[in-house]
Amino acid sequence: MPAPATSLRDTVETTLSKTFDQAQSSIANHQKNCVALYKLHLTASELRQSSSSGDGKRFVGERFFEETVCDMMSRVLLVKKGQAVADRIAKFLGAYIKVLVEKTEEEVRKEGRDEEEDTIADRFMARVFRHLLQAFVAKDKTIRYRAVQIVGEMLPHVGLMDEGLYQEMRGALLGRLHDKEPQIRAISAASLAKLLPTEEPDDVTEGETSILGALVDVLEYDTSPEVRRAALVNIHVTVDTIPHLLTRTRDLDSNVRKHTYSTVLERNCSIGEGEDSKSVGHAHPRFLSIEHREMVIKHGLGDREPSVRAAAASLVGIWVDVMRNPNQIVKNETPAQELEQTMLSFLTLFDLQEVTIPEEALMSVFKTRAEIFDNLEFGDAFWENLTPEKAFLARVFVDQCVAAKDDARLETALPVVTAMAFRIQERYNGLMVLVQDELDEGQIRLEEREEDRIRREEERMSKEFILTELLKLAVNLDYADEIGRRKMFQLVRAMIAHQALPEGLASRCLDVLRKLSDSERDLIMVVVEVIHELRDTEESDDEVVVSNDGNQSVGDSSGPRKKRSGIAMSAEEQSRRDAMDMRCLSLCIGMLERVNGTFEENSTLEGVLSELIVPAVRNKEQYLREKGLICLGLCCLIARKMAARSLQLFLNQIAGAPTQFKLRLLQVVFDVLMVHESDFLSAGSGDNSDKIVEYLLSVLKADESAEIHACVCIGLAKLLLSGMVTNTNALETIFLLYVTPETSDNLELRQCLSYFFPVYCYSNSENQRKMKELFLPLFAQITEMYSELEEGQTMVNPLQLASMLVDWMDPEKTVYVPSEVPGRKKDDNVHVDLAADVVKALFDDNLTRENNKILCQILSKLHLPEVVDENKIKTLKLLIYNVQSRRPPREAAAKNALAKFDATISNKYSAQLESFSEEDCRKLEYLKDLFEFLDDIIPEEEPEPEIPPPATKGKKRYVIRSSNIEGMPEKGSKAIDERRHDYNGWKRGRDR
């Protein structure tokens, strides 16, 4: 090809050099330089040359311009990461692509040309991109990084792209997602995300990974937080990608978690048209499903990092702003009423039945948006037509006032006690009417439509929720007004005496009763009295409504219960009686959960125990027996003598019980043991303690339920951590459950024990001693377990587990607080004694080479104190000396690790080992048993070197030359000389 005109060549080279020089100094001049470069590009495109084939003219000027730009880019590719000049050039090239595409599209529209026709922008991009794609596979990581960076800056501004070039670009970027350098993978993920909107399902062939699939894999599984963050902030937020993006709310890196809220979710909450569109950028927060919204609140506001919690709180505040709908503002509405409507709309984002999550969200708003908390008003109009959102808003507002000790604000917000009592009574009567209607017309409504049934169920749940929130709020009322106090007391007492009151409301009523009662004795007397009334009152089908004086207006018969001795009850009567007993047992459980005194101080409980709880425990119906045993367990917590008599009953019930019932029984057993440990687990209890622990371990081994495993492990962990149980068998069992692949899905168990073991070991040296005694048995079982892994099972390798155990036994990490535990001392010799045990284990004939290597390697991880007893250090040195002379490790790594540890011992304790010799040690009495052990060890003979078989006659030997192997040492190097020496030795042996 003939060279272009000399004048053009000089102009292009001079102008481009000057332009790139200016672009690398500042971003401010990029726009001006882009326009100048475009004019130069157009000038160069005018120089064309006729083709010899006669099919048109070749773009000589354009080619020269493109080659000069590529030459400039090639120089940038060599600039290492972190240099601002190269970053500015990359941005400049991206900006120029944007200008070039815009100008070209404008010209095409003006001239009315076909969009598919080849343009100056298409030719330039094809040349530049293909030049950069060649650098994607360079050996130098700097070149790969800069090439991907420049492509990433250009891609957002590319309009139409040739199909072939698109496929090349897509494949090259997918390949860079697996680059060994994290920064290259990160920028590749960001660049590839820009191609995501252009990918159609037809573009992906069968068996090929889509761009979305590749980015999701990077997002969830890449080991570098930088790469995961790059994928997170660049993946387009759509209905399909939201579930994957929200998984990063539980990312290991706090910065990634923070970006999930502050970058991914916060930027996409603006109000706009098209709430049903795919893009969240124009969507309402309702674009997230209710499960996703709850996940954001639960994970974000509950995060352990303050920065993440702050980002989540900021997002929740933005949701409040987004939910303010100007179209719903009523004319003449006050700012307080407008704010109230906004907060009620905000609460509709959540399922209020999941009380905890919307409560956390609302509390967060009150804390971060003080103006909202300060301007909310709860006048008389607010309480007239209560909705679940209104009741919830008022209750959480009151809780926040109580938490902040803002008594003045609380007094202005709450109505007087009497008024609140009447409102609660009104809501209660409405709920009971609905419940009674359902009971009376239950048979008639069997054929009703599903929609009506759902509507009625929702209405009942709504009324029950409102009443629950009002009762929670009533706990914080000021009961200085005696009239209001009496009214509330009568109302709540009448409510718990109603047979059809939902169980959830009964517990809330008991909270109010506890607040109104002068003492626990009064509370117990009231509840026991209600229980006797319920059991002794004939059941009535009449509607029960509370009148204005707080008493039941209908069905308030106080006649005695029919005597059933000698009279067989019908199935319907027995069912009704069992339901009443269940109701009474629930009240009894709620009462006992709120009692802290002793059983002996409340004699009224004796009657409930003998007439209600004990018969329920003996009942054949499982649901009654379960309730009865829970009541009995709660009684045992406040009655020491009863606990001593009842514990065996609970243990006997466990064996054949269903999973949920067994879970309840185990919780009762552990609660009783924790409260009355001196009776069952103390040193004076004899074998009783070990029997109880062994029985619990047998339950753990016999049951396969994950819930049972978690319950028993958590209970044993509490007993071990408190020092109530010292059984090493329990410690060994729960550790093996912690590491076995069988419990990999039991997150509750794993999370509990992940916290327990470090705390247990670091709490005192005695616990570290127990782990030291278990180290070798645990190591043997771990290695056996690891060798028997089945396909699909995963487990941490033995070296990591052994290192973890060693770390737990580090005396430097022990919490030493002598003022809290008088007489307790820190033991600095735990690792020294562990070293002796490990070295002694190296004499074992059955120890595999891999296990021998692991034990030798962990010696370097041991902490050696400055001062050690001379007897201990001589024992350790003697063991090391005999291992090296009698049973030296076969693996080079193990042998080197042992030698290094020996050198460390000799150097650190040189003064104590100055005159060390085996002959002198034999004279020491305390080493007598050790020498008896060592003398029984038969030294191993060095194995004879294996002689390779002679070459087979008649077969040609192929020699691989060093020049054919990448990384092979040069001739004459030390490595080659050693290989030649080994070869000559083998050759002489073969000849012999």
PDB file of N, CA and C in Angstrom, residues 398 727 744 807 874 959:
ATOM      1  N   VAL A 398     -44.509   4.442  71.043  1.00  0.00           N
ATOM      2  CA  VAL A 398     -44.475   4.399  72.504  1.00  0.00           C
ATOM      3  C   VAL A 398     -43.237   3.663  72.993  1.00  0.00           C
ATOM      4  N   ASN A 727     -17.250 -33.400  81.738  1.00  0.00           N
ATOM      5  CA  ASN A 727     -17.102 -34.670  81.034  1.00  0.00           C
ATOM      6  C   ASN A 727     -16.422 -34.436  79.679  1.00  0.00           C
ATOM      7  N   SER A 744     -23.058 -30.470  57.861  1.00  0.00           N
ATOM      8  CA  SER A 744     -22.714 -29.280  57.074  1.00  0.00           C
ATOM      9  C   SER A 744     -23.925 -28.399  56.800  1.00  0.00           C
ATOM     10  N   ASP A 807      -4.471 -23.551  67.844  1.00  0.00           N
ATOM     11  CA  ASP A 807      -4.731 -22.140  68.122  1.00  0.00           C
ATOM     12  C   ASP A 807      -5.623 -21.981  69.349  1.00  0.00           C
ATOM     13  N   LYS A 874      13.659 -31.019  79.055  1.00  0.00           N
ATOM     14  CA  LYS A 874      14.541 -32.165  78.828  1.00  0.00           C
ATOM     15  C   LYS A 874      13.749 -33.360  78.298  1.00  0.00           C
ATOM     16  N   VAL A 959      14.325 -38.826  24.387  1.00  0.00           N
ATOM     17  CA  VAL A 959      14.936 -37.864  25.292  1.00  0.00           C
ATOM     18  C   VAL A 959      14.224 -36.520  25.129  1.00  0.00           C
TER      19      VAL A 959
END
